[in-house]
XYZ file of C-alpha atoms in Angstrom:
691
model
C 82.261 101.949 132.641
C 85.360 103.995 131.709
C 88.324 102.244 130.112
C 91.199 101.955 132.604
C 94.699 102.978 131.614
C 96.628 99.822 130.555
C 98.989 98.500 133.193
C 101.617 97.614 130.595
C 101.545 101.171 129.206
C 102.951 102.624 132.417
C 106.372 104.174 131.931
C 109.044 103.304 134.484
C 107.977 102.645 138.111
C 109.373 99.100 137.935
C 109.314 98.529 141.696
C 105.707 99.663 141.954
C 104.553 97.395 139.153
C 106.510 94.431 140.481
C 105.111 94.820 144.013
C 101.543 94.978 142.689
C 102.045 91.934 140.470
C 103.562 89.889 143.302
C 100.472 90.557 145.401
C 98.272 89.569 142.462
C 100.184 86.280 142.304
C 100.138 85.734 146.084
C 97.711 87.888 148.133
C 99.273 86.324 151.254
C 102.215 88.716 150.751
C 100.079 91.277 152.587
C 99.486 94.207 150.264
C 101.494 97.222 149.166
C 102.054 100.673 150.641
C 103.052 103.156 147.934
C 104.835 106.250 149.222
C 105.663 109.166 146.989
C 105.045 112.647 145.734
C 101.836 113.610 143.993
C 101.491 113.006 140.257
C 103.568 109.819 140.083
C 100.895 107.431 138.714
C 100.227 105.738 142.064
C 96.451 105.659 141.617
C 96.700 104.956 137.891
C 98.828 101.855 138.496
C 96.440 100.439 141.099
C 93.380 100.965 138.921
C 95.189 99.451 135.952
C 96.022 96.321 137.952
C 92.351 95.544 138.541
C 91.891 94.910 134.800
C 94.609 92.216 134.937
C 93.097 90.259 137.807
C 91.472 86.969 136.751
C 87.686 86.758 136.924
C 86.162 85.208 140.039
C 83.323 82.680 140.307
C 80.596 83.733 142.762
C 77.433 82.197 144.204
C 74.346 83.746 142.624
C 72.675 86.316 144.870
C 75.391 86.250 147.551
C 76.284 89.780 148.654
C 79.622 88.512 150.029
C 80.995 86.963 146.802
C 81.261 83.408 148.086
C 83.140 80.927 145.881
C 80.796 78.145 144.658
C 83.622 75.604 144.970
C 84.252 76.422 148.668
C 81.565 78.734 150.079
C 82.073 80.390 153.451
C 80.203 78.232 156.003
C 79.511 81.324 158.128
C 78.303 83.566 155.314
C 75.424 85.792 156.501
C 73.613 85.057 153.210
C 74.257 81.317 153.556
C 74.558 78.549 154.116
C 75.488 77.754 150.499
C 75.907 74.247 149.200
C 79.246 73.318 147.630
C 78.891 73.645 143.880
C 75.943 76.032 144.164
C 74.865 77.730 140.971
C 76.672 80.922 140.157
C 78.512 82.867 137.548
C 81.732 84.737 137.029
C 82.466 88.439 137.210
C 85.589 90.628 137.006
C 87.525 91.119 140.216
C 86.416 94.361 141.856
C 88.541 97.286 142.842
C 86.903 99.058 145.782
C 88.105 102.502 146.864
C 87.918 103.569 150.504
C 87.427 107.341 150.811
C 89.449 109.169 153.458
C 86.252 110.486 155.069
C 84.511 107.101 155.263
C 82.770 106.171 158.507
C 83.292 102.922 160.396
C 79.863 101.674 159.293
C 80.746 102.372 155.649
C 83.906 100.299 156.011
C 82.730 97.252 157.973
C 78.984 97.445 157.371
C 75.981 98.639 159.325
C 73.907 96.584 161.719
C 70.392 97.946 162.266
C 70.203 98.051 166.058
C 66.688 99.472 165.993
C 65.257 96.460 164.114
C 67.350 94.057 166.188
C 65.843 95.433 169.436
C 62.304 96.103 168.290
C 61.775 93.182 165.888
C 64.506 90.688 166.733
C 65.774 90.849 163.134
C 69.506 90.746 162.415
C 69.505 93.182 159.490
C 73.031 93.740 158.144
C 74.049 96.036 155.306
C 77.486 94.970 153.959
C 80.285 97.543 153.832
C 83.325 98.065 151.671
C 85.184 95.126 153.232
C 82.484 92.815 151.887
C 82.539 94.456 148.462
C 86.330 94.029 148.246
C 86.272 90.282 149.065
C 88.346 88.413 146.456
C 89.310 91.698 144.812
C 91.372 94.840 145.485
C 90.797 97.361 148.268
C 92.464 100.664 147.441
C 93.004 103.377 150.058
C 94.297 106.658 148.695
C 96.020 108.862 151.302
C 95.929 106.038 153.845
C 97.976 108.156 156.255
C 95.035 110.562 156.569
C 92.594 107.860 157.709
C 91.668 107.780 161.374
C 93.803 105.259 163.209
C 90.877 103.113 164.320
C 89.785 102.708 160.672
C 93.295 101.678 159.659
C 93.317 99.169 162.534
C 90.029 97.652 161.345
C 91.270 97.546 157.782
C 94.538 95.815 158.590
C 92.914 93.388 161.034
C 90.524 92.263 158.303
C 93.392 91.925 155.830
C 95.388 89.806 158.302
C 92.510 87.539 159.436
C 90.675 87.270 156.133
C 87.390 88.113 157.855
C 85.488 91.104 159.170
C 83.605 91.175 162.464
C 80.842 93.656 163.213
C 79.549 93.834 166.782
C 76.889 96.179 168.127
C 75.638 95.745 171.691
C 75.904 91.948 171.739
C 74.699 91.413 168.156
C 77.541 90.247 165.904
C 78.018 89.411 162.240
C 81.075 87.807 160.647
C 81.858 87.450 156.965
C 84.877 86.531 154.861
C 86.978 89.427 153.604
C 90.115 88.490 151.686
C 91.493 91.161 149.414
C 94.634 92.671 147.964
C 95.260 95.780 150.066
C 96.935 98.746 148.385
C 97.501 102.040 150.179
C 99.062 105.192 148.793
C 100.357 108.191 150.701
C 102.341 111.386 150.337
C 104.856 111.511 153.233
C 104.613 115.313 153.267
C 101.120 114.916 154.740
C 102.325 112.854 157.690
C 103.505 109.335 158.419
C 101.696 106.211 159.485
C 102.481 104.893 162.933
C 105.240 102.213 162.867
C 102.761 99.595 164.116
C 100.556 100.247 161.093
C 103.466 100.452 158.653
C 104.528 96.983 159.749
C 101.134 95.550 158.765
C 101.676 96.308 155.076
C 103.558 93.495 153.386
C 105.598 95.557 150.934
C 106.410 99.201 150.493
C 107.568 101.115 147.437
C 108.989 104.627 147.141
C 108.021 106.348 143.884
C 109.200 109.599 142.375
C 108.782 111.284 139.030
C 111.564 110.576 136.566
C 114.145 113.305 136.020
C 115.019 111.934 132.564
C 113.570 114.198 129.828
C 113.010 111.312 127.378
C 111.047 109.310 129.913
C 108.940 112.328 130.907
C 108.206 112.992 127.227
C 106.984 109.426 126.797
C 104.738 109.722 129.869
C 103.088 112.833 128.464
C 102.779 111.348 124.965
C 101.015 108.223 126.214
C 98.755 110.118 128.576
C 97.604 112.525 125.867
C 96.944 109.611 123.514
C 94.881 107.864 126.198
C 92.855 110.986 126.994
C 92.062 111.526 123.288
C 90.854 107.949 122.700
C 90.823 105.670 125.788
C 89.371 102.642 123.998
C 91.693 102.934 121.022
C 94.749 103.408 123.242
C 93.808 100.384 125.363
C 93.307 98.341 122.194
C 96.893 99.001 121.122
C 98.097 97.464 124.382
C 95.625 94.548 124.422
C 98.197 91.884 123.503
C 100.607 92.965 126.238
C 97.756 93.049 128.759
C 96.651 89.542 127.805
C 100.206 88.242 128.150
C 100.584 89.642 131.667
C 97.143 88.344 132.654
C 98.103 84.867 131.472
C 101.415 85.101 133.306
C 99.620 85.933 136.573
C 97.413 82.863 136.180
C 100.424 80.663 135.394
C 102.346 82.000 138.397
C 99.379 81.341 140.686
C 99.229 77.744 139.464
C 102.973 77.294 139.938
C 103.123 78.906 143.389
C 102.296 75.742 145.428
C 105.217 73.931 143.774
C 107.855 76.553 144.596
C 110.462 75.261 147.035
C 111.904 77.575 149.688
C 115.125 75.842 150.686
C 117.007 76.057 153.958
C 119.687 78.224 152.364
C 117.158 80.856 151.274
C 115.468 80.723 154.681
C 118.831 81.260 156.360
C 119.512 84.276 154.170
C 116.085 85.710 154.998
C 116.585 85.266 158.735
C 120.120 86.705 158.596
C 118.962 89.735 156.613
C 116.144 90.530 159.049
C 118.524 90.146 161.981
C 121.185 92.315 160.327
C 118.745 95.179 159.847
C 117.340 94.771 163.381
C 113.684 94.584 162.393
C 111.225 93.969 165.219
C 109.187 90.790 165.455
C 108.893 87.960 162.935
C 106.476 89.468 160.427
C 109.340 90.678 158.213
C 110.772 87.146 157.929
C 107.400 85.718 156.948
C 106.664 88.456 154.412
C 110.133 88.089 152.871
C 109.628 84.332 152.530
C 106.261 84.766 150.825
C 107.600 87.509 148.568
C 110.641 85.489 147.511
C 108.383 82.531 146.740
C 106.083 84.726 144.644
C 109.121 86.141 142.802
C 110.238 82.641 141.878
C 106.746 81.742 140.647
C 106.573 84.979 138.642
C 109.891 84.048 136.998
C 108.558 80.556 136.210
C 110.884 78.734 138.623
C 110.251 76.217 141.364
C 113.307 77.165 143.447
C 113.940 80.380 145.373
C 117.329 81.909 144.555
C 119.487 84.537 146.235
C 118.302 87.250 143.827
C 114.724 86.539 144.919
C 115.718 87.027 148.555
C 117.523 90.271 147.691
C 114.558 91.705 145.801
C 112.203 90.599 148.579
C 114.334 92.445 151.133
C 114.262 95.657 149.078
C 110.461 95.527 149.039
C 109.684 94.169 152.510
C 112.233 95.783 154.856
C 112.623 99.549 154.225
C 109.513 100.531 156.207
C 110.291 98.080 158.997
C 113.831 99.164 159.841
C 113.011 102.729 160.952
C 114.391 103.183 164.430
C 112.977 106.632 165.259
C 110.142 108.826 163.957
C 112.489 111.257 162.205
C 114.718 108.646 160.534
C 114.398 108.416 156.763
C 113.212 105.030 155.448
C 115.527 103.051 153.228
C 117.907 100.132 153.082
C 121.706 99.999 152.867
C 122.161 97.831 149.779
C 125.884 97.284 150.402
C 125.092 95.858 153.821
C 122.348 93.735 152.249
C 124.749 92.286 149.672
C 127.351 91.529 152.346
C 124.779 89.678 154.447
C 123.497 87.626 151.519
C 127.041 86.732 150.473
C 128.021 85.738 153.999
C 125.052 83.414 154.443
C 124.754 82.230 150.848
C 125.586 78.826 149.445
C 124.875 76.898 152.649
C 122.038 74.773 151.288
C 123.374 71.566 149.798
C 120.613 71.322 147.205
C 121.109 74.853 145.945
C 124.856 75.465 146.210
C 126.192 77.916 143.671
C 124.002 76.743 140.826
C 123.737 78.977 137.811
C 120.155 78.949 136.647
C 120.801 81.115 133.628
C 119.614 84.553 132.673
C 116.000 83.518 131.989
C 115.380 82.944 135.685
C 115.983 86.537 136.731
C 112.841 88.231 138.034
C 111.272 90.368 135.352
C 109.909 93.499 137.007
C 108.910 95.049 133.661
C 106.041 93.020 132.134
C 104.970 95.602 129.600
C 107.938 97.888 129.722
C 108.315 101.470 128.807
C 111.293 103.323 127.502
C 113.909 104.332 129.986
C 113.169 101.543 132.475
C 115.953 101.231 135.007
C 116.963 98.670 137.598
C 114.536 97.645 140.301
C 116.316 99.461 143.100
C 114.379 101.930 145.207
C 114.427 105.549 143.926
C 115.417 108.133 146.423
C 112.829 110.733 147.415
C 113.218 114.376 146.511
C 115.623 116.521 148.440
C 114.372 117.550 151.845
C 112.765 120.978 152.008
C 115.185 123.796 152.720
C 114.946 126.831 154.908
C 115.468 130.181 153.279
C 119.119 131.025 153.818
C 118.704 134.796 153.383
C 121.210 136.727 155.451
C 119.894 138.295 158.616
C 120.197 141.943 159.473
C 123.060 142.802 161.770
C 122.001 143.443 165.359
C 122.905 146.511 167.295
C 125.932 146.470 169.505
C 125.276 144.384 172.587
C 122.333 142.515 170.995
C 123.821 139.138 171.810
C 125.296 140.058 175.142
C 123.377 138.756 178.060
C 124.570 138.126 181.615
C 127.777 136.167 181.289
C 126.692 134.126 178.267
C 129.444 133.048 175.829
C 129.406 134.812 172.465
C 129.098 132.951 169.167
C 132.099 133.132 166.921
C 131.973 135.281 163.836
C 131.557 138.668 165.550
C 128.709 141.124 165.533
C 125.869 138.691 166.230
C 125.035 138.130 162.540
C 123.638 134.898 161.095
C 125.518 131.866 162.378
C 125.970 128.344 161.120
C 122.904 126.417 162.362
C 123.572 124.641 165.649
C 122.755 120.949 165.907
C 119.839 119.992 168.120
C 120.564 118.477 171.498
C 119.335 114.972 172.242
C 115.501 114.934 172.498
C 113.786 113.984 175.746
C 110.307 113.002 176.908
C 108.264 116.142 177.580
C 105.382 116.905 179.883
C 101.937 116.602 178.336
C 100.620 119.953 177.133
C 96.911 119.958 176.358
C 94.143 122.335 175.372
C 91.480 122.911 178.058
C 87.830 122.141 177.540
C 86.168 119.461 175.419
C 86.808 119.556 171.676
C 85.380 117.783 168.642
C 88.457 117.649 166.402
C 90.214 114.833 164.567
C 91.011 111.703 166.552
C 94.349 111.866 168.327
C 95.972 111.495 171.721
C 96.367 114.953 173.205
C 93.256 116.797 174.490
C 89.827 115.699 175.687
C 87.183 115.539 172.967
C 83.785 114.135 172.053
C 84.471 111.125 169.845
C 82.837 107.976 168.493
C 85.320 105.884 170.480
C 86.254 106.226 174.103
C 84.610 106.037 177.493
C 80.876 106.608 177.772
C 80.018 109.828 179.624
C 76.262 110.100 179.017
C 73.385 109.574 176.621
C 71.306 111.635 174.204
C 68.622 111.172 171.601
C 70.169 110.013 168.308
C 70.618 112.604 165.590
C 70.369 110.524 162.425
C 71.237 106.816 162.413
C 71.867 105.151 165.773
C 75.484 103.960 165.970
C 76.368 103.486 169.658
C 73.447 102.353 171.811
C 73.327 103.399 175.452
C 71.426 100.366 176.726
C 70.749 101.520 180.292
C 69.405 104.888 179.138
C 67.233 103.165 176.506
C 65.721 100.804 179.071
C 65.175 103.698 181.462
C 63.363 105.663 178.742
C 61.166 102.699 177.757
C 60.304 101.390 181.243
C 57.625 103.971 182.256
C 55.552 103.224 179.129
C 55.239 99.425 179.363
C 51.693 99.351 180.762
C 50.463 101.813 178.151
C 51.992 99.590 175.484
C 50.121 96.549 176.737
C 53.057 94.813 178.407
C 52.091 93.215 181.727
C 54.514 90.282 181.925
C 58.288 89.960 181.593
C 60.010 91.561 178.671
C 60.264 95.092 177.347
C 58.598 96.863 174.448
C 61.094 99.293 172.910
C 60.104 101.905 170.381
C 62.181 104.253 168.290
C 61.607 107.218 170.602
C 63.118 105.226 173.494
C 66.492 104.679 171.837
C 69.430 106.621 173.247
C 72.788 107.270 171.635
C 75.863 106.929 173.855
C 77.937 110.081 174.236
C 81.620 109.230 174.409
C 84.778 111.016 175.358
C 88.179 110.270 173.891
C 91.182 112.246 172.733
C 91.763 114.566 169.817
C 94.802 115.793 167.937
C 95.512 119.518 168.010
C 97.380 122.050 165.936
C 100.631 122.698 167.769
C 102.040 125.951 166.398
C 105.656 126.632 167.323
C 106.745 130.277 167.404
C 110.533 130.123 167.579
C 112.838 133.033 168.385
C 115.838 132.788 166.021
C 117.328 136.209 166.806
C 120.839 137.056 167.822
C 120.016 136.864 171.532
C 119.303 133.158 170.994
C 122.357 132.537 168.838
C 124.796 131.353 171.500
C 125.569 127.882 170.196
C 125.069 126.036 173.493
C 121.717 127.718 174.099
C 120.400 127.249 170.556
C 121.354 123.596 170.644
C 119.303 123.169 173.823
C 116.393 125.123 172.311
C 116.363 122.958 169.200
C 116.515 119.856 171.362
C 113.466 121.060 173.301
C 111.495 121.834 170.139
C 112.522 118.485 168.648
C 111.258 116.799 171.819
C 107.928 118.595 171.482
C 107.772 117.573 167.814
C 108.330 113.962 168.807
C 105.501 114.290 171.314
C 103.281 115.801 168.593
C 104.123 112.874 166.288
C 103.075 110.377 168.931
C 99.854 112.257 169.675
C 98.784 112.603 166.005
C 98.872 116.404 165.925
C 99.252 118.819 163.077
C 102.247 121.089 163.479
C 103.335 124.451 162.115
C 106.338 126.663 162.696
C 106.787 130.443 162.669
C 110.267 131.889 163.151
C 111.235 135.504 163.769
C 114.573 137.284 163.559
C 116.099 140.384 161.994
C 113.220 142.633 160.999
C 110.428 140.168 160.157
C 108.755 136.841 160.866
C 108.373 133.941 158.437
C 106.161 130.881 158.245
C 108.912 128.274 158.190
C 106.342 125.485 157.905
C 102.613 125.925 157.220
C 100.380 123.683 159.357
C 100.856 120.097 158.222
C 100.616 116.535 159.480
C 104.235 115.902 158.490
C 106.214 116.205 161.700
C 109.255 114.971 159.780
C 109.164 118.108 157.631
C 109.116 120.277 160.748
C 112.143 118.441 162.140
C 114.058 119.075 158.903
C 113.226 122.796 158.966
C 114.258 123.027 162.606
C 117.622 121.387 161.997
C 118.634 123.977 159.382
C 117.129 126.987 161.162
C 119.488 129.994 160.839
C 119.857 132.538 163.631
C 120.960 136.153 164.045
C 119.695 139.723 164.072
C 117.240 141.616 166.231
C 114.192 140.185 167.995
C 110.926 141.223 166.269
C 108.748 139.478 168.864
C 105.608 141.397 167.878
C 106.038 140.381 164.237
C 106.385 136.726 165.253
C 103.228 136.792 167.368
C 101.207 138.618 164.703
C 102.343 136.143 162.059
C 101.319 133.253 164.313
C 97.944 134.885 164.938
C 97.390 135.154 161.180
C 98.366 131.500 160.654
C 95.810 130.454 163.284
C 93.111 132.619 161.678
C 93.591 131.013 158.275
C 93.858 127.513 159.698
C 90.660 128.042 161.708
C 88.835 128.611 158.411
C 90.329 125.475 156.872
C 89.927 123.161 159.852
C 87.540 124.766 162.347
C 87.180 121.678 164.566
C 90.901 121.413 165.338
C 91.901 123.470 168.368
C 95.299 125.123 168.642
C 98.107 125.087 171.172
C 100.711 127.831 170.692
C 104.221 127.107 171.971
C 106.402 130.236 172.018
C 110.109 129.451 172.355
C 111.968 132.635 173.366
C 113.799 134.501 176.095
C 111.095 137.170 175.965
C 113.273 140.017 174.679
C 111.743 142.359 172.104
C 114.110 144.643 170.196
C 112.925 144.808 166.601
C 110.851 147.684 165.183
C 109.426 150.850 166.803
C 108.193 150.485 170.384
C 109.011 146.779 170.350
C 107.931 146.018 173.918
C 104.560 147.771 173.653
C 103.819 146.189 170.274
C 104.733 142.721 171.551
C 102.441 143.208 174.553
C 99.499 144.206 172.352
C 100.121 141.291 169.963
C 100.238 138.840 172.876
C 96.916 140.054 174.237
C 95.245 139.011 170.963
C 95.837 135.367 171.894
C 94.455 135.897 175.374
C 91.342 137.582 173.959
C 90.747 134.611 171.610
C 91.197 132.108 174.433
C 94.013 130.293 172.603
C 95.931 127.889 174.854
C 99.594 128.864 174.987
C 102.880 127.963 176.640
C 106.055 130.037 176.697
C 109.256 128.001 176.860
C 111.631 130.353 178.669
C 115.094 130.098 177.097
C 116.754 132.769 179.221
C 119.971 131.635 180.856
C 122.948 133.051 182.692
C 123.292 134.623 186.142
C 121.250 137.723 185.272
C 117.614 136.934 184.458
C 115.044 139.533 183.458
C 111.934 137.320 183.661
C 110.595 138.645 180.362
C 109.257 135.254 179.263
C 107.024 135.100 182.319
C 105.636 138.551 181.528
C 104.957 137.427 177.957
C 103.126 134.344 179.225
C 100.909 136.572 181.353
C 100.028 138.716 178.342
C 99.236 135.582 176.317
C 97.045 134.198 179.084
C 99.264 131.116 179.239
C 102.038 129.763 181.399
C 105.825 129.891 181.247
C 108.163 126.935 181.751
C 111.919 126.719 181.588
C 113.747 124.209 179.431
C 114.428 122.076 182.496
C 110.797 122.228 183.650
C 109.647 120.986 180.239
C 110.977 117.533 180.944
C 108.453 114.849 181.891
C 110.092 114.152 185.238
C 109.656 117.691 186.559
C 106.945 120.222 187.471
C 104.076 117.760 187.881
C 101.474 120.507 187.838
C 102.302 121.770 184.350
C 99.166 120.451 182.692
C 97.027 121.900 185.426
C 98.755 125.270 185.047
C 98.227 125.326 181.286
C 94.550 124.506 181.638
C 93.867 126.930 184.467
C 95.698 129.800 182.773
C 93.800 129.245 179.530
C 90.508 129.084 181.424
C 91.367 132.308 183.249
C 92.189 133.877 179.893
C 88.810 132.817 178.533
C 87.023 134.249 181.550
C 88.928 137.516 181.215
C 88.039 137.809 177.543
C 84.374 137.186 178.322
C 84.420 139.866 181.031
C 86.091 142.284 178.630
C 83.410 141.569 176.041
């Protein structure tokens, strides 16, 4: 077994280490979600914590790690007698891979043996392995939602339930849950964020001395892991002993009415939903007091608990940045402080302050949350000047600044609920909420012979397959003899997430401030819809003389919203270049993620003025999408009394449909989905005839 990096040798990251230690003291806190950029020691810290966890006593031969002092009465390997023989082992740290199946997580029940032999054969999964230890999920935001739901349900209930066609198994599953994620790869849904007890934002230090120390220690560890760990053995032992002492002290910690009032007032002030935040803050403040060796919860415990438990719960919209206003927090605590007669304004002394730095490294700062890196920026290169009259279109007001050059980015209009745009046909992509797809979860649409292990039994089809052979198998009375060849797997239909690629016209003809504001509002609305439907998104913009990939396909809808907000405009309209760039993006993405189908949303007025023969080139580029059968929608941004209808012509070349900004709203044009599907199907038929 490799030697883990010592927890006390970590440099900085005080909030991360404190959150992990509080969960080690009190697993009831509910786990930790660590958000941050890559290369910030997230995984290293979690693995290092496992070496500090006290050893656990287990019943000999029990696959579910039952405690001899209080065995689980419903253990599948039981029943075990209280005080059964056993031994001790280190607490496990179990890692859940992003690509894990449901059976790997919760365990596999052998349906074939259950039907044919009447044997309840259960193979434990990772939730059983993690019982009384740590379950670590790297890139938790990339897990399928149904796996995250199962994971968090088990963490909340302390048990895992496996049910397959009426056969069920339950076993205890209590663990310290730690998830890490890079927000650039997409966010967790708010409902899932709320299920993590604490959250921590981490970022690499910008202090040269601290970065030097990180590199020095890492190189020393890589050269001699055992020797490096030995130099930190005393610090590790001290923290391990402190965890044990804090666990023993935890039942004696008193959470007074004054502290409870501050917790309730803080949660109300930040308008968090539900009561989970209050409960988590109370448990966290209690654990902080125990970690500091106190039996009373003080105001500083409540403040630190709020900084760890509330940032991910106060987000009011998908594109809001997480965080907490510390000035508002201090005002709330001061307003509702000192109202508990037993606590008053007592001064407990400096030794009672929470110590977030058990092993310490140089350069450690206060325990406040570090701010994430600056948001990504859009290239601010100046656009080419358009020809005279480029921006002039039927009665539309002209942007200030003259000449139609690059303008100050217009702010997006208020987003609205859009009509559902979906890809026709039946896909097999990642789970989501947009287009129809074959999935493991959803409504049953048929049956087939299993390919590999049987996971979802289609009972009626199995009985139908077995019934004609009962006499040949010697069955003359009631009952049914089922053999392996009779088993049928259920085919299910659910929803998938798609790649929604936005192709946005940022030329001078779109630069009128009122129009561009409405366009950005429409794209922002579609981004919000993509966020809710678990899509990947990408953005191509075109203006001047070329097209750019403003955002490569990603699961981070937030990043797309940031790029959209600062999108510059001006110059000619190289429509052909924009379409060709989008076609290339789809080609590359198809190689990377072949199962995910694409929906192209072109936001333009349909004018083509950039390059030689711009109209003919744009027409040929558009027909490439029609030939590939790519589903597409053109959002027609043309306005004013004189309308040329160019967006509709472009939609015809793409094999898609055109909608105006007003028609994009959910309360209009009820047949939009039907139009998108039928146009894409017609495009596919045309391409097949052409072939």
